[in-house]
């Protein structure tokens, strides 16, 4: 049996072997360049992509990264959240097979934080 996530953790499709996100974790707040870790390694692998949906995308899924090398486990890539308005988003990993089909995407809720204005540069010699 597959362990079910605790209540209040909406995670879809992340129990599929070779098609999971392990970082960020569901509900995590992210900012700037977001590192994604997990697995992207299914039979018939062609490519994988990160998609984001939320306030800045009007609820549509927007591709924020596409990669063509299978990853058995570990660092999948990064995507840039700086152009997105702060708020609650969904991040999903889609792994496409050579025939264009794909297993249920691993989808997790994340929060994008507002981009903090750059602090004034430190005075040299201080």
PDB file of C-alpha atoms in Angstrom:
ATOM      1  CA  UNK A   1       0.000   0.000   0.000  1.00  0.00           C
ATOM      2  CA  UNK A   2       1.107   3.515  -0.749  1.00  0.00           C
ATOM      3  CA  UNK A   3       1.281   5.728   2.340  1.00  0.00           C
ATOM      4  CA  UNK A   4      -1.199   8.560   2.015  1.00  0.00           C
ATOM      5  CA  UNK A   5       0.015  12.083   2.727  1.00  0.00           C
ATOM      6  CA  UNK A   6      -1.283  13.686   5.892  1.00  0.00           C
ATOM      7  CA  UNK A   7      -4.531  15.662   5.624  1.00  0.00           C
ATOM      8  CA  UNK A   8      -4.069  19.126   4.189  1.00  0.00           C
ATOM      9  CA  UNK A   9      -1.196  18.045   1.945  1.00  0.00           C
ATOM     10  CA  UNK A  10      -2.597  18.147  -1.581  1.00  0.00           C
ATOM     11  CA  UNK A  11      -0.065  16.189  -3.609  1.00  0.00           C
ATOM     12  CA  UNK A  12      -1.063  14.607  -6.897  1.00  0.00           C
ATOM     13  CA  UNK A  13       0.780  11.926  -8.791  1.00  0.00           C
ATOM     14  CA  UNK A  14       3.940  12.062  -6.698  1.00  0.00           C
ATOM     15  CA  UNK A  15       3.820   8.367  -5.843  1.00  0.00           C
ATOM     16  CA  UNK A  16       4.851   7.329  -9.359  1.00  0.00           C
ATOM     17  CA  UNK A  17       8.284   5.744  -9.434  1.00  0.00           C
ATOM     18  CA  UNK A  18      10.749   7.879 -11.368  1.00  0.00           C
ATOM     19  CA  UNK A  19       8.464  10.907 -11.589  1.00  0.00           C
ATOM     20  CA  UNK A  20       8.633  12.715  -8.284  1.00  0.00           C
ATOM     21  CA  UNK A  21       9.600  16.031  -6.735  1.00  0.00           C
ATOM     22  CA  UNK A  22      11.392  15.783  -3.382  1.00  0.00           C
ATOM     23  CA  UNK A  23      12.352  19.457  -3.153  1.00  0.00           C
ATOM     24  CA  UNK A  24      10.731  21.902  -2.746  1.00  0.00           C
ATOM     25  CA  UNK A  25       8.453  20.175  -0.265  1.00  0.00           C
ATOM     26  CA  UNK A  26       4.674  20.679  -0.377  1.00  0.00           C
ATOM     27  CA  UNK A  27       3.769  24.060   1.077  1.00  0.00           C
ATOM     28  CA  UNK A  28       7.345  25.346   1.049  1.00  0.00           C
ATOM     29  CA  UNK A  29       7.957  29.048   0.451  1.00  0.00           C
ATOM     30  CA  UNK A  30      10.402  29.816  -2.337  1.00  0.00           C
ATOM     31  CA  UNK A  31      12.017  32.917  -3.781  1.00  0.00           C
ATOM     32  CA  UNK A  32      14.484  33.785  -6.539  1.00  0.00           C
ATOM     33  CA  UNK A  33      16.068  30.809  -8.274  1.00  0.00           C
ATOM     34  CA  UNK A  34      14.234  27.696  -7.120  1.00  0.00           C
ATOM     35  CA  UNK A  35      16.139  24.419  -6.987  1.00  0.00           C
ATOM     36  CA  UNK A  36      14.100  21.321  -7.805  1.00  0.00           C
ATOM     37  CA  UNK A  37      15.217  17.864  -6.745  1.00  0.00           C
ATOM     38  CA  UNK A  38      13.571  14.520  -7.341  1.00  0.00           C
ATOM     39  CA  UNK A  39      13.398  11.803  -9.969  1.00  0.00           C
ATOM     40  CA  UNK A  40      12.806  12.041 -13.703  1.00  0.00           C
ATOM     41  CA  UNK A  41      13.539   8.602 -15.039  1.00  0.00           C
ATOM     42  CA  UNK A  42      10.725   6.601 -16.617  1.00  0.00           C
ATOM     43  CA  UNK A  43      10.672   3.958 -19.351  1.00  0.00           C
ATOM     44  CA  UNK A  44      10.500   5.635 -22.745  1.00  0.00           C
ATOM     45  CA  UNK A  45      11.867   8.910 -21.332  1.00  0.00           C
ATOM     46  CA  UNK A  46      12.029  11.802 -23.793  1.00  0.00           C
ATOM     47  CA  UNK A  47      12.131  14.956 -21.654  1.00  0.00           C
ATOM     48  CA  UNK A  48      10.809  16.524 -18.499  1.00  0.00           C
ATOM     49  CA  UNK A  49       9.553  19.968 -17.687  1.00  0.00           C
ATOM     50  CA  UNK A  50       8.551  22.078 -14.726  1.00  0.00           C
ATOM     51  CA  UNK A  51       5.264  23.931 -14.943  1.00  0.00           C
ATOM     52  CA  UNK A  52       3.823  26.524 -12.592  1.00  0.00           C
ATOM     53  CA  UNK A  53       0.251  27.684 -12.060  1.00  0.00           C
ATOM     54  CA  UNK A  54      -0.975  30.501  -9.850  1.00  0.00           C
ATOM     55  CA  UNK A  55      -1.799  34.213  -9.602  1.00  0.00           C
ATOM     56  CA  UNK A  56       0.713  35.315 -12.260  1.00  0.00           C
ATOM     57  CA  UNK A  57      -0.453  32.724 -14.772  1.00  0.00           C
ATOM     58  CA  UNK A  58      -4.220  33.284 -14.434  1.00  0.00           C
ATOM     59  CA  UNK A  59      -4.564  29.628 -13.483  1.00  0.00           C
ATOM     60  CA  UNK A  60      -2.908  28.369 -16.674  1.00  0.00           C
ATOM     61  CA  UNK A  61       0.087  26.023 -16.579  1.00  0.00           C
ATOM     62  CA  UNK A  62       3.236  27.776 -17.765  1.00  0.00           C
ATOM     63  CA  UNK A  63       6.472  25.919 -18.552  1.00  0.00           C
ATOM     64  CA  UNK A  64       9.390  27.308 -16.542  1.00  0.00           C
ATOM     65  CA  UNK A  65      12.024  24.742 -17.493  1.00  0.00           C
ATOM     66  CA  UNK A  66      12.542  21.922 -19.979  1.00  0.00           C
ATOM     67  CA  UNK A  67      15.264  19.275 -19.699  1.00  0.00           C
ATOM     68  CA  UNK A  68      16.208  16.337 -21.899  1.00  0.00           C
ATOM     69  CA  UNK A  69      18.429  14.199 -19.669  1.00  0.00           C
ATOM     70  CA  UNK A  70      16.862  11.571 -17.386  1.00  0.00           C
ATOM     71  CA  UNK A  71      17.791  11.908 -13.703  1.00  0.00           C
ATOM     72  CA  UNK A  72      17.571   8.773 -11.567  1.00  0.00           C
ATOM     73  CA  UNK A  73      17.607  10.771  -8.350  1.00  0.00           C
ATOM     74  CA  UNK A  74      18.829  14.186  -7.287  1.00  0.00           C
ATOM     75  CA  UNK A  75      19.120  17.638  -8.825  1.00  0.00           C
ATOM     76  CA  UNK A  76      16.565  18.160 -11.603  1.00  0.00           C
ATOM     77  CA  UNK A  77      17.179  21.820 -12.338  1.00  0.00           C
ATOM     78  CA  UNK A  78      16.268  25.339 -11.358  1.00  0.00           C
ATOM     79  CA  UNK A  79      13.616  27.802 -12.405  1.00  0.00           C
ATOM     80  CA  UNK A  80      13.308  31.520 -11.874  1.00  0.00           C
ATOM     81  CA  UNK A  81      10.468  32.754  -9.659  1.00  0.00           C
ATOM     82  CA  UNK A  82      11.516  36.411  -9.713  1.00  0.00           C
ATOM     83  CA  UNK A  83       9.100  37.400 -12.486  1.00  0.00           C
ATOM     84  CA  UNK A  84       6.086  35.932 -10.682  1.00  0.00           C
ATOM     85  CA  UNK A  85       3.813  37.813  -8.306  1.00  0.00           C
ATOM     86  CA  UNK A  86       3.900  36.537  -4.718  1.00  0.00           C
ATOM     87  CA  UNK A  87       1.181  34.111  -3.721  1.00  0.00           C
ATOM     88  CA  UNK A  88       0.217  30.473  -3.641  1.00  0.00           C
ATOM     89  CA  UNK A  89       1.155  28.414  -6.668  1.00  0.00           C
ATOM     90  CA  UNK A  90       1.252  24.820  -7.802  1.00  0.00           C
ATOM     91  CA  UNK A  91       4.458  23.375  -9.208  1.00  0.00           C
ATOM     92  CA  UNK A  92       4.358  20.220 -11.275  1.00  0.00           C
ATOM     93  CA  UNK A  93       6.817  17.892 -12.935  1.00  0.00           C
ATOM     94  CA  UNK A  94       5.775  16.394 -16.257  1.00  0.00           C
ATOM     95  CA  UNK A  95       7.884  13.616 -17.740  1.00  0.00           C
ATOM     96  CA  UNK A  96       7.159  13.015 -21.391  1.00  0.00           C
ATOM     97  CA  UNK A  97       7.697   9.707 -23.116  1.00  0.00           C
ATOM     98  CA  UNK A  98       8.963   9.476 -26.669  1.00  0.00           C
ATOM     99  CA  UNK A  99       5.383   8.929 -27.884  1.00  0.00           C
ATOM    100  CA  UNK A 100       4.228  12.143 -26.201  1.00  0.00           C
ATOM    101  CA  UNK A 101       2.317  10.469 -23.376  1.00  0.00           C
ATOM    102  CA  UNK A 102       3.139  11.079 -19.724  1.00  0.00           C
ATOM    103  CA  UNK A 103       2.265   9.634 -16.336  1.00  0.00           C
ATOM    104  CA  UNK A 104       0.199  11.704 -13.910  1.00  0.00           C
ATOM    105  CA  UNK A 105       2.315  14.793 -13.176  1.00  0.00           C
ATOM    106  CA  UNK A 106       3.726  15.187  -9.677  1.00  0.00           C
ATOM    107  CA  UNK A 107       2.073  18.374  -8.440  1.00  0.00           C
ATOM    108  CA  UNK A 108       2.830  20.182  -5.192  1.00  0.00           C
ATOM    109  CA  UNK A 109       1.604  23.428  -3.617  1.00  0.00           C
ATOM    110  CA  UNK A 110       4.258  26.095  -3.026  1.00  0.00           C
ATOM    111  CA  UNK A 111       4.243  29.735  -1.977  1.00  0.00           C
ATOM    112  CA  UNK A 112       6.281  32.295  -3.881  1.00  0.00           C
ATOM    113  CA  UNK A 113       7.494  35.091  -1.659  1.00  0.00           C
ATOM    114  CA  UNK A 114       7.767  38.669  -2.825  1.00  0.00           C
ATOM    115  CA  UNK A 115      11.209  39.543  -4.081  1.00  0.00           C
ATOM    116  CA  UNK A 116      12.935  41.490  -1.372  1.00  0.00           C
ATOM    117  CA  UNK A 117      14.335  44.747  -2.642  1.00  0.00           C
ATOM    118  CA  UNK A 118      18.107  44.579  -2.760  1.00  0.00           C
ATOM    119  CA  UNK A 119      19.516  46.116   0.399  1.00  0.00           C
ATOM    120  CA  UNK A 120      21.812  49.088  -0.055  1.00  0.00           C
ATOM    121  CA  UNK A 121      25.339  47.903  -0.818  1.00  0.00           C
ATOM    122  CA  UNK A 122      27.682  47.946   2.134  1.00  0.00           C
ATOM    123  CA  UNK A 123      30.064  50.875   2.262  1.00  0.00           C
ATOM    124  CA  UNK A 124      33.530  49.707   1.234  1.00  0.00           C
ATOM    125  CA  UNK A 125      35.869  49.457   4.226  1.00  0.00           C
ATOM    126  CA  UNK A 126      33.078  49.359   6.788  1.00  0.00           C
TER     127      UNK A 126
END
